[in-house]
Amino acid sequence: MSDEPARILMAKTSLDGHWRGVTIVERALREAHFEVIVLGMATAEEIVRAAVDEEVDLVGLNLGGRSAVVERIVAELRAQGSDAPVMVGGVITPQTKKRLESSGIAVFPPGSSLEDIVATARRLCEHSAEMKHEAQ
Amino acid sequence: MSGIEEGACLDGEPGNAGLREGAGRTTAPTYTTSSGIPLSAHYGPGDVPDDHWLKVTAPPGQAPFTRGAYPEMYRSKPWRIFQLSGFGNPEDERERIRFLLEHGETGFLMEHDRMTADHLYDVDHPEVVARRDDVGLTGAVILSVDDYETVLDGIDIASTYAHAGGAVVQHAPFANACYWTVARRRGIDLRRLAGTGQSDFNLTYLGCINKVQVPPRDGLRFNLDLIEHCTRYLPKWVPVSIAAYNAADTGLNAFEELGALMANAAEYLDGIRQRSKLEVADVAHGVGGVNLRTSMDFFEDIAKLRAARSMWERLLRERYGVTDERARRLRIHVVTAGSAMTYSQPLNNIARGTLMGLAAVLGGAQSLGVSGYDEAITIPSEHAHQMSVRIQQILAHEANLTAVADPLGGSWLVESLTAQLEERAWEFFELIQREGGYVATLDSGWLHQRASAGASLAMDQVENGDRILVGVNAYQDDVSPFEVEGFEGTTDAWDRAMTRLAALRRERDSRAAASALRTLEGACRSGVNIMGPMLDAVEARVTVGEIGEVFRTVFGNWDVPIVF
């Protein structure tokens, strides 16, 4: 991994404006020296566009609604040539958590530890950097 | 010996058995309440200030009401079992409300779809279409008064207290007007209609901020219009219900929650005084029904409810010179903290709900909603909802809790905490005034910073292991795990709402609807009370999105002071 800080895009997929959780995660990521771009409440298309334009290493989604949007975003990222992994937090049913995890998406429901979130972000960003390096 | 027994039998210093690796207390324990008030190992008469003893010599039902709103409390006025409910289509919401009422709920709260109701968007708005899967997840999709008719069909609204929806300020005028219209069509005398639309600033501008909404100053005008209208025409309706709950669940601590509550109320009452059409005493009842949170600090939460009543009485007496004692009585709706409910080991939340509900009862609440045990997972399943009602019924009937008012009155600890919370809350109130008042602290983001600091502190305490949460940072490995399947609601809410919307636009008198919207826009621009024109617009079957278009045109969008 280069000395440049890894870059994470954070966005909310729904129009639910609760902000307590996302700002706590954002703070933890910044304190862990990530560069965090906060997109706010955005559509799947807006999230993919920002991730591609900003060449982020990781996309963090706050889910306040249903979850099919996550797979849509992953598919569209890949279609547009971005290998950025996706991690998800928010109010997520156990059955949805299992489904997303089975497709390799890290899921952090309420009560997740910040330490775990940061460690996962670090691991995923390193992986992302290796992929970029191989692509070059 | 299992980890649970080992951890539980230790005195003071929690053991590390069952704790996640790396968790566990890193510093010597300090004993404080969750808002940071230091706790002694025991309390005595010297811990209660003399002026506080004077206050609590007044029995329940007498000013300053510290000991209770009513003389006999639950003997004469059982608390209302009052649960948030709603999802999917109007029919789904109606069935859930009926289910709860049949199982012993004594009032009902309508939850509306967050995207369409809170944002005032129709279901064909591009922002909604882009997220059509989400529609109906957080509440029913209510497009017009027609959908209110559907939800309320078969529900006796003449004698059942209701929260009509409209928790978000810009939605409240429409939501209230729809509910009142259904009542009027049924021949109910609106002067006798009881309920609330809430219209809460703490939700709207602090805890859950919409992508698009009218700025707080215009929201304040809406609420003053509502207060004026209800005082004249619907004296039993609570036009605004300040939900300090939402401030607390965003991160404000107990005394900040109280200080913000009083500062919010002062903003409304100052506004009424400036309009000089009504006396503060006339509107006091309408503003004096509030919503506080109980969470997992049992004695502090009880003290908080007692302090709230005392502060309210003082605010109305000293700041507004209200002489009628009854007009200085605060009524409190308690919702147990959603944020205290855990995702892991969800059945543990039944114990948490019971404790938080017990604190509400011992603090003298007038109505109560207990969060579902699946709160952290999804919207409540029918079973979780039923459980919340059952918890309340057990509290009401089984443990002999209701015979005596203010049973903890005179406890040195509880009186000491009540006095200290009140003192600190007034300091916070003054701090808000120095920042320009409650609305100014929302516009500037000052209050958001305070909440954010509180939320971070609470998170750090769990992260460091200074605060133990069973199943979260301790005792995670259940020998016999029990998984709750998250309730998914219905998935056809968007499709069916699109069909209803098309039919509505086809069938209604479009000229009458357009004319009513023009009149409403004129009222918005002129400063005339909007509730008259809003009622006419509702009668002309305008949609929630059309109301939103008017508001967005006239008032624009709030420049939100935080990024998230």
XYZ file of C-alpha atoms in Angstrom:
700
model
C 0.000 0.000 0.000
C 1.293 3.473 -0.825
C 1.724 6.244 1.756
C -1.364 7.977 0.433
C -4.247 7.485 2.859
C -6.841 5.035 1.603
C -9.980 6.752 0.404
C -13.470 5.735 1.532
C -16.790 6.917 0.184
C -19.622 6.947 2.730
C -23.236 7.301 1.657
C -26.790 6.705 2.841
C -28.903 4.687 0.447
C -32.273 5.668 1.920
C -33.945 8.971 2.683
C -33.811 8.252 6.403
C -31.953 11.183 7.923
C -30.765 9.654 11.215
C -27.115 10.677 11.401
C -25.881 9.539 14.810
C -24.467 6.211 13.619
C -22.825 7.363 10.400
C -21.033 10.289 11.995
C -19.595 8.049 14.700
C -18.242 5.653 12.068
C -16.943 8.550 10.004
C -15.062 9.942 12.992
C -13.508 6.556 13.761
C -12.332 6.150 10.169
C -10.792 9.631 10.073
C -9.046 9.006 13.381
C -7.635 5.848 11.793
C -6.175 8.107 9.027
C -8.513 7.225 6.222
C -9.613 9.919 3.839
C -13.413 9.923 4.034
C -15.714 11.417 1.431
C -19.222 11.923 2.787
C -21.870 11.829 0.090
C -24.956 11.832 2.315
C -28.347 10.576 1.129
C -27.759 9.496 -2.442
C -29.266 7.222 -5.075
C -27.473 4.073 -6.255
C -26.485 5.872 -9.461
C -25.065 8.859 -7.570
C -23.113 6.575 -5.246
C -21.572 4.588 -8.122
C -20.697 7.756 -10.043
C -18.961 9.284 -7.011
C -17.083 6.054 -6.270
C -15.801 5.838 -9.836
C -15.007 9.548 -10.190
C -13.161 9.698 -6.875
C -11.405 6.360 -7.452
C -12.159 5.292 -3.906
C -10.695 2.187 -2.286
C -13.853 1.296 -0.404
C -17.536 2.170 -0.393
C -19.323 2.277 2.980
C -23.102 2.243 2.808
C -25.528 3.138 5.557
C -28.687 1.191 4.975
C -31.908 2.748 6.269
C -34.218 0.878 3.964
C -34.255 -2.353 2.024
C -31.081 -4.080 0.939
C -31.382 -4.997 -2.761
C -29.734 -1.650 -3.497
C -26.455 -3.028 -2.146
C -26.155 -5.724 -4.800
C -27.249 -3.201 -7.449
C -24.445 -0.877 -6.401
C -21.848 -3.667 -6.385
C -22.914 -4.864 -9.858
C -22.841 -1.343 -11.277
C -19.421 -0.625 -9.745
C -18.000 -3.720 -11.401
C -19.717 -2.852 -14.694
C -17.996 0.527 -14.592
C -14.615 -0.998 -13.870
C -14.350 -0.237 -10.154
C -13.103 -3.025 -7.889
C -13.878 -1.042 -4.731
C -15.247 -3.408 -2.082
C -18.454 -2.487 -0.296
C -19.231 -2.597 3.399
C -22.612 -1.958 4.942
C -23.924 -0.709 8.271
C -27.322 0.163 9.658
C -30.527 -1.556 10.636
C -30.241 -4.896 8.844
C -32.215 -8.065 9.465
C -30.255 -11.238 10.288
C -31.488 -12.880 7.095
C -30.263 -9.922 5.014
C -26.940 -9.953 6.842
C -26.440 -13.607 5.896
C -27.382 -12.947 2.278
C -24.984 -10.028 1.893
C -22.148 -11.791 3.693
C -22.536 -14.783 1.394
C -21.725 -12.456 -1.505
C -18.613 -11.213 0.271
C -19.983 -7.956 1.655
C -18.963 -6.992 5.188
C -22.025 -6.159 7.303
C -22.089 -4.177 10.546
C -25.450 -4.114 12.332
C -26.140 -1.967 15.437
C -23.773 -2.765 18.287
C -20.799 -3.454 16.021
C -17.506 -2.342 17.489
C -15.686 0.556 15.879
C -12.479 -1.393 16.242
C -13.933 -4.159 14.052
C -15.242 -1.669 11.523
C -11.873 0.082 11.245
C -9.968 -3.217 11.028
C -12.267 -4.452 8.264
C -11.961 -1.160 6.386
C -8.177 -1.422 6.590
C -8.162 -5.002 5.327
C -10.546 -4.225 2.460
C -8.598 -1.105 1.436
C -5.328 -3.043 1.368
C -6.972 -5.640 -0.818
C -8.345 -2.889 -3.021
C -4.882 -1.325 -3.380
C -3.391 -4.678 -4.412
C -6.074 -5.073 -7.069
C -5.323 -1.592 -8.396
C -1.612 -2.366 -8.414
C -2.173 -5.592 -10.371
C -4.366 -3.783 -12.846
C -1.601 -1.287 -13.619
C -18.833 -21.664 36.672
C -20.239 -19.896 33.661
C -19.023 -16.482 32.608
C -22.323 -14.936 33.526
C -22.227 -16.060 37.152
C -18.613 -15.124 37.488
C -19.184 -11.645 36.113
C -22.318 -11.025 38.090
C -21.045 -11.990 41.535
C -18.168 -9.548 41.498
C -18.713 -6.423 43.476
C -18.254 -3.165 41.576
C -15.362 -4.118 39.372
C -16.755 -6.193 36.542
C -14.803 -9.334 35.805
C -13.394 -10.023 32.406
C -15.113 -13.378 32.061
C -17.381 -13.261 29.058
C -15.975 -9.944 27.900
C -14.764 -9.535 24.370
C -11.030 -9.673 24.031
C -9.647 -6.201 24.462
C -12.806 -5.030 26.220
C -13.046 -4.659 29.970
C -12.451 -1.672 32.152
C -9.165 0.078 31.538
C -9.452 2.609 34.353
C -10.612 2.555 37.944
C -14.417 2.644 38.125
C -16.071 5.975 38.725
C -19.667 6.017 39.823
C -21.823 8.548 38.051
C -25.194 8.733 36.364
C -25.222 8.570 32.591
C -25.229 12.376 32.473
C -22.155 12.485 34.698
C -23.676 13.357 38.083
C -21.359 11.817 40.716
C -22.943 9.091 42.823
C -22.125 8.471 46.489
C -22.208 4.984 47.961
C -25.273 5.977 50.000
C -27.524 8.970 50.476
C -28.936 10.767 53.467
C -30.962 13.847 54.376
C -27.957 16.131 53.887
C -27.842 15.282 50.182
C -31.130 17.022 49.441
C -31.151 20.844 49.286
C -33.609 22.611 51.617
C -35.471 24.397 48.811
C -36.019 21.053 47.136
C -37.587 19.576 50.299
C -40.008 22.503 50.263
C -41.067 21.629 46.721
C -41.779 18.027 47.504
C -43.923 18.768 50.499
C -46.602 19.512 47.889
C -48.431 16.230 47.216
C -48.925 14.804 43.727
C -51.374 16.849 41.680
C -50.323 20.155 43.216
C -47.785 22.706 41.991
C -44.941 22.311 41.347
C -46.099 18.800 40.371
C -42.692 17.263 41.056
C -44.482 14.318 42.647
C -47.015 13.812 39.898
C -49.449 15.450 37.518
C -52.580 14.195 39.304
C -53.485 13.607 42.966
C -54.311 9.909 42.668
C -52.222 9.238 39.566
C -52.830 5.732 38.224
C -55.819 5.060 40.498
C -57.813 7.648 38.576
C -55.805 7.938 35.366
C -54.071 4.770 34.177
C -51.262 5.513 31.788
C -52.128 5.166 28.121
C -50.593 2.189 26.323
C -49.390 3.950 23.229
C -47.201 2.197 20.668
C -45.847 3.451 17.355
C -47.334 1.387 14.559
C -47.530 1.296 10.819
C -46.016 -0.001 7.608
C -46.833 -0.841 4.028
C -50.215 0.008 2.563
C -52.957 1.890 4.400
C -54.720 -1.462 4.910
C -51.598 -2.975 6.538
C -51.389 -0.060 8.954
C -55.083 -0.354 9.789
C -54.782 -4.080 10.537
C -51.788 -3.537 12.829
C -53.533 -0.720 14.703
C -56.660 -2.824 15.138
C -54.547 -5.751 16.312
C -52.901 -3.586 18.966
C -56.172 -2.051 20.104
C -57.712 -5.514 20.384
C -54.799 -6.630 22.546
C -55.061 -3.803 25.003
C -53.470 -0.729 23.480
C -55.438 2.314 24.678
C -54.322 4.856 22.082
C -52.649 4.491 18.715
C -49.821 6.167 16.835
C -49.821 6.264 13.054
C -46.452 5.874 11.419
C -46.129 7.183 7.890
C -43.649 6.273 5.206
C -40.568 8.354 5.842
C -39.800 9.221 2.235
C -43.216 10.366 1.134
C -44.587 11.809 4.385
C -41.510 13.366 5.944
C -40.225 14.739 2.633
C -43.682 15.615 1.260
C -43.028 13.715 -1.951
C -45.564 11.880 -4.044
C -44.619 8.319 -4.958
C -43.766 9.367 -8.515
C -41.144 11.903 -7.358
C -37.732 10.952 -8.836
C -36.124 10.728 -5.367
C -38.783 8.189 -4.375
C -38.805 6.284 -7.642
C -35.038 5.806 -7.284
C -35.662 4.128 -3.907
C -39.007 2.490 -4.614
C -38.024 -0.695 -2.687
C -37.875 1.348 0.508
C -41.378 2.774 0.194
C -43.657 1.613 2.996
C -40.890 0.128 5.131
C -41.086 2.686 7.939
C -44.787 3.407 7.790
C -47.823 3.367 5.545
C -47.879 5.388 2.350
C -50.561 8.035 2.807
C -51.154 10.090 -0.317
C -54.280 12.008 0.575
C -57.260 12.157 2.907
C -58.616 9.107 1.049
C -55.811 6.991 2.528
C -56.558 8.362 6.001
C -60.121 7.122 5.528
C -58.728 3.676 4.721
C -56.393 3.506 7.735
C -59.040 4.718 10.160
C -61.877 2.589 8.801
C -63.478 0.680 11.669
C -61.419 2.458 14.349
C -63.396 4.431 16.922
C -61.557 7.733 16.730
C -64.220 9.567 18.711
C -63.138 7.835 21.895
C -59.577 6.689 21.166
C -56.641 9.028 21.616
C -54.504 9.114 18.489
C -51.211 10.308 17.155
C -52.290 11.202 13.645
C -48.816 11.216 12.139
C -47.061 14.435 11.313
C -44.143 13.940 13.671
C -42.051 15.893 11.195
C -42.850 19.598 11.281
C -43.515 20.190 7.586
C -45.827 17.175 7.442
C -47.872 18.067 10.518
C -50.299 20.630 9.044
C -51.330 18.165 6.322
C -51.460 15.116 8.613
C -53.537 16.892 11.245
C -55.890 18.339 8.631
C -56.464 14.891 7.089
C -57.254 13.313 10.451
C -59.599 16.126 11.480
C -61.356 15.895 8.117
C -62.077 12.191 8.628
C -63.399 12.989 12.112
C -65.596 15.815 10.846
C -67.022 13.596 8.077
C -68.004 11.100 10.760
C -69.920 13.799 12.574
C -67.486 14.009 15.493
C -67.451 17.368 17.287
C -63.869 18.578 16.773
C -64.044 20.421 20.077
C -64.094 17.004 21.726
C -61.545 15.256 19.509
C -58.427 14.169 21.422
C -55.029 13.406 19.974
C -51.858 14.942 18.662
C -49.863 15.298 15.459
C -46.643 15.867 17.397
C -44.830 18.184 14.937
C -41.513 17.822 16.686
C -38.486 20.020 16.159
C -36.074 17.574 17.809
C -36.885 14.887 15.284
C -37.090 17.204 12.295
C -34.137 19.491 12.790
C -31.901 17.574 15.187
C -32.139 13.775 15.152
C -33.452 12.746 11.760
C -32.835 15.402 9.143
C -34.677 15.169 5.838
C -32.959 15.794 2.560
C -35.476 18.543 1.844
C -37.521 20.494 4.368
C -38.704 23.965 5.316
C -36.218 25.949 7.438
C -36.771 25.994 11.219
C -38.083 29.586 11.292
C -40.863 28.624 8.887
C -41.417 25.390 10.780
C -41.865 27.519 13.894
C -44.529 29.532 12.099
C -46.332 26.271 11.171
C -46.323 25.195 14.801
C -47.609 28.548 16.015
C -50.368 28.335 13.397
C -51.236 24.871 14.691
C -51.248 26.049 18.302
C -53.511 28.979 17.439
C -55.861 26.891 15.355
C -56.225 24.132 17.939
C -56.662 26.537 20.828
C -59.633 28.049 18.982
C -61.222 25.019 17.350
C -59.796 21.797 18.839
C -59.111 22.475 22.523
C -58.579 18.767 23.336
C -56.029 18.291 20.567
C -52.349 18.617 21.480
C -51.124 20.707 18.529
C -47.427 20.211 19.186
C -45.757 17.602 21.336
C -42.131 18.349 22.011
C -40.295 15.061 21.782
C -37.157 15.612 23.802
C -36.863 11.839 23.334
C -35.440 12.513 19.906
C -32.852 14.899 21.323
C -31.851 12.279 23.875
C -31.615 9.439 21.399
C -29.409 11.641 19.224
C -26.963 12.026 22.114
C -28.062 14.709 24.583
C -27.785 13.561 28.193
C -30.553 13.751 30.784
C -30.143 17.367 31.862
C -29.471 18.513 28.303
C -32.683 16.765 27.238
C -34.584 18.713 29.910
C -32.906 22.029 29.113
C -33.565 21.612 25.394
C -37.200 20.717 26.126
C -37.727 23.922 28.076
C -35.865 26.019 25.494
C -37.979 24.519 22.721
C -41.168 25.262 24.656
C -39.995 28.810 25.354
C -39.563 29.329 21.626
C -43.209 28.351 21.026
C -44.558 30.334 23.964
C -42.495 33.447 23.143
C -43.870 33.200 19.613
C -47.441 33.027 20.876
C -46.834 36.015 23.135
C -45.380 38.024 20.237
C -48.404 37.297 18.054
C -50.485 38.715 20.919
C -53.674 37.071 19.765
C -53.763 34.524 22.559
C -52.616 34.385 26.168
C -49.862 31.925 27.081
C -52.222 30.469 29.716
C -54.708 29.615 26.941
C -52.165 27.609 24.951
C -50.332 26.058 27.902
C -52.364 22.871 27.842
C -51.687 22.383 24.149
C -47.931 22.786 24.533
C -47.737 20.935 27.865
C -47.962 17.393 26.539
C -44.396 16.285 25.885
C -42.398 13.170 25.145
C -39.367 12.155 27.201
C -37.100 9.146 27.007
C -36.297 6.577 29.618
C -33.162 4.607 28.962
C -30.876 2.405 31.011
C -30.107 4.717 33.936
C -32.990 3.763 36.148
C -32.898 6.345 38.963
C -31.738 9.214 36.793
C -34.598 8.558 34.371
C -37.145 8.565 37.190
C -35.668 11.790 38.542
C -35.735 13.303 35.065
C -39.506 12.920 34.747
C -40.001 14.483 38.176
C -37.649 17.363 37.348
C -39.428 17.982 34.033
C -42.742 18.652 35.771
C -41.172 20.966 38.273
C -39.277 22.901 35.597
C -42.375 23.260 33.456
C -44.350 24.667 36.346
C -41.596 27.186 37.046
C -41.187 28.162 33.376
C -44.868 29.009 33.033
C -45.057 30.786 36.367
C -41.859 32.832 36.251
C -41.305 33.477 32.537
C -44.945 33.802 31.475
C -46.794 34.711 34.672
C -49.395 31.975 34.260
C -51.469 32.115 37.425
C -53.813 29.171 36.814
C -52.122 26.236 38.518
C -53.740 23.636 36.255
C -52.277 25.371 33.205
C -48.796 24.760 34.644
C -49.222 20.986 34.775
C -46.990 18.976 32.431
C -48.172 15.663 30.992
C -45.472 13.252 29.886
C -45.464 10.550 27.248
C -42.485 8.246 27.621
C -40.905 6.174 24.905
C -38.238 3.740 26.009
C -34.897 4.284 24.302
C -34.716 2.606 20.934
C -30.953 3.016 21.078
C -30.796 0.865 24.235
C -32.169 -2.121 22.348
C -29.460 -4.456 21.078
C -29.159 -6.363 17.836
C -27.523 -9.349 19.401
C -29.454 -11.584 21.798
C -32.677 -9.693 21.037
C -34.833 -11.371 23.683
C -32.715 -9.598 26.304
C -34.490 -6.471 25.102
C -37.671 -7.661 26.823
C -35.850 -7.188 30.137
C -34.545 -3.806 29.003
C -38.024 -2.727 27.879
C -39.430 -3.760 31.239
C -36.820 -1.803 33.189
C -37.240 1.320 31.081
C -41.025 1.004 31.274
C -40.803 0.626 35.042
C -38.779 3.831 35.258
C -41.520 5.613 33.290
C -44.198 4.344 35.667
C -42.224 5.243 38.799
C -41.541 8.674 37.290
C -45.262 9.255 36.751
C -45.735 9.075 32.964
C -49.192 9.647 31.449
C -48.586 7.408 28.477
C -45.964 4.904 27.461
C -44.536 3.190 24.433
C -42.131 0.307 25.007
C -39.700 -0.305 22.143
C -39.992 -3.683 20.439
C -37.435 -6.352 21.273
C -36.596 -6.332 17.553
C -36.029 -2.555 17.518
C -32.384 -2.828 16.411
C -33.243 -5.336 13.699
C -36.281 -3.979 11.911
C -39.707 -2.405 12.347
C -41.683 -4.330 14.978
C -43.145 -7.686 14.076
C -46.651 -8.412 15.303
C -45.175 -10.536 18.066
C -42.729 -7.860 19.205
C -45.537 -5.311 19.211
C -47.748 -7.613 21.261
C -44.864 -8.148 23.693
C -44.514 -4.386 24.200
C -48.200 -4.227 25.117
C -47.873 -7.242 27.420
C -44.912 -5.677 29.235
C -47.082 -2.652 29.939
C -49.978 -4.802 31.110
C -47.720 -6.692 33.497
C -46.487 -3.366 34.875
C -50.069 -2.123 35.177
C -51.647 -5.153 36.798
C -49.251 -7.640 38.288
C -46.689 -5.926 40.484
C -48.917 -3.632 42.554
C -47.192 -0.569 41.138
C -50.225 1.643 40.618
C -51.867 2.027 44.028
C -49.563 4.743 45.352
C -48.502 7.903 43.542
C -44.816 8.816 43.418
C -43.685 5.801 45.438
C -40.055 6.945 45.391
C -40.880 10.437 46.667
C -38.729 11.169 49.675
C -35.971 8.800 48.644
C -32.799 10.711 49.411
C -31.184 9.459 46.208
C -34.131 10.228 43.935
C -34.756 13.647 45.481
C -31.063 14.501 45.268
C -30.941 13.508 41.598
C -34.166 15.384 40.850
C -32.737 18.568 42.375
C -29.374 18.213 40.636
C -30.887 17.469 37.243
C -33.127 20.485 37.534
C -30.213 22.737 38.432
C -28.037 21.474 35.589
C -30.937 21.593 33.131
C -31.600 25.260 33.884
C -27.913 25.954 33.263
C -28.202 24.231 29.887
C -31.365 26.214 29.170
C -29.440 29.433 29.876
C -26.603 28.257 27.645
C -29.078 27.818 24.785
C -30.495 31.285 25.432
C -26.986 32.737 25.269
C -26.544 31.011 21.898
C -29.603 32.887 20.651
C -32.361 30.482 21.668
C -33.397 26.998 20.700
C -34.043 27.602 16.984
C -30.752 29.489 16.647
C -28.883 26.505 18.101
C -30.471 24.298 15.430
C -29.620 26.722 12.642
C -26.025 27.061 13.790
C -25.466 23.369 14.478
C -24.552 24.073 18.116
C -27.102 21.594 19.425
C -25.981 18.975 16.903
C -22.410 19.336 18.172
C -23.579 18.769 21.738
C -25.563 15.692 20.719
C -22.671 14.387 18.671
C -20.289 14.755 21.604
C -22.715 12.869 23.836
C -23.171 10.086 21.291
C -19.400 9.727 20.878
C -18.883 9.580 24.618
C -21.512 6.854 24.982
C -19.934 4.895 22.125
C -16.459 5.248 23.628
C -17.675 3.920 26.969
C -18.968 0.777 25.292
C -15.892 0.491 23.089
C -13.536 0.804 26.077
C -15.542 -1.622 28.139
C -16.244 1.054 30.755
C -19.909 0.318 30.190
C -21.030 -3.283 29.908
C -23.767 -4.168 27.433
C -24.815 -7.777 27.739
C -24.509 -9.560 24.430
C -22.695 -6.600 22.862
C -19.344 -6.177 24.589
C -19.795 -8.914 27.174
C -21.348 -12.345 27.425
C -21.670 -12.625 23.660
C -21.661 -16.378 23.394
C -25.077 -17.754 24.220
C -25.051 -21.452 24.995
C -28.553 -21.625 23.569
C -28.838 -18.895 20.944
C -32.230 -17.596 19.885
C -32.479 -15.816 16.584
C -35.244 -13.401 15.708
C -36.147 -13.224 12.063
C -36.493 -9.612 11.041
C -39.997 -8.569 10.011
C -39.928 -7.512 6.361
C -43.278 -5.734 6.039
C -44.928 -5.647 2.636
C -43.221 -5.151 -0.713
C -46.072 -3.852 -2.875
C -46.528 -0.447 -1.206
C -44.959 1.579 -4.018
C -46.800 -0.188 -6.835
C -50.146 0.092 -5.147
C -49.580 3.732 -4.205
C -48.749 4.524 -7.856
C -52.092 3.004 -8.861
C -53.952 4.996 -6.184
C -52.192 8.189 -7.210
C -53.177 7.800 -10.848
C -56.792 7.074 -9.887
C -56.918 10.045 -7.529
C -55.635 12.460 -10.155
C -58.127 11.103 -12.668
C -61.168 11.126 -10.426
C -60.932 14.314 -8.390
C -62.046 17.783 -9.440
C -58.670 19.000 -10.640
C -59.722 22.625 -10.840
C -60.853 22.599 -7.219
C -57.547 20.986 -6.172
C -55.471 23.545 -8.101
C -57.483 26.418 -6.707
C -57.095 25.139 -3.125
C -53.339 24.861 -3.623
C -53.160 28.446 -4.911
C -55.064 29.656 -1.851
C -52.692 27.700 0.401
C -49.687 29.222 -1.352
C -51.179 32.665 -0.850
C -51.613 31.987 2.868
C -48.027 30.746 3.122
C -46.774 33.969 1.540
C -49.084 36.340 3.413
C -48.675 35.075 6.950
C -52.339 34.140 7.366
C -52.834 31.016 9.483
C -52.306 28.134 7.051
C -54.624 25.650 8.763
C -57.857 26.970 7.233
C -56.542 26.782 3.659
C -54.867 23.434 4.493
C -58.223 21.962 5.551
C -59.788 23.213 2.311
C -56.933 21.698 0.299
C -57.326 18.358 2.049
C -61.062 18.427 1.304
C -60.176 19.069 -2.360
C -58.126 15.813 -2.220
C -54.705 17.348 -2.819
C -51.759 14.973 -2.381
C -48.902 15.062 0.080
C -46.505 15.850 -2.774
C -48.576 18.794 -3.951
C -48.435 20.274 -0.458
C -44.686 19.741 -0.601
C -44.440 21.594 -3.914
C -46.176 24.605 -2.365
C -43.884 24.602 0.668
C -40.727 24.146 -1.396
C -41.754 26.998 -3.696
C -42.530 29.400 -0.879
C -40.036 28.461 1.834
C -37.125 26.799 0.032
C -34.910 24.279 1.771
C -33.121 24.356 5.118
C -29.372 24.842 4.945
C -28.441 21.923 7.214
C -25.549 22.817 9.552
C -23.965 19.356 9.645
C -22.629 16.964 7.051
C -23.532 13.294 7.300
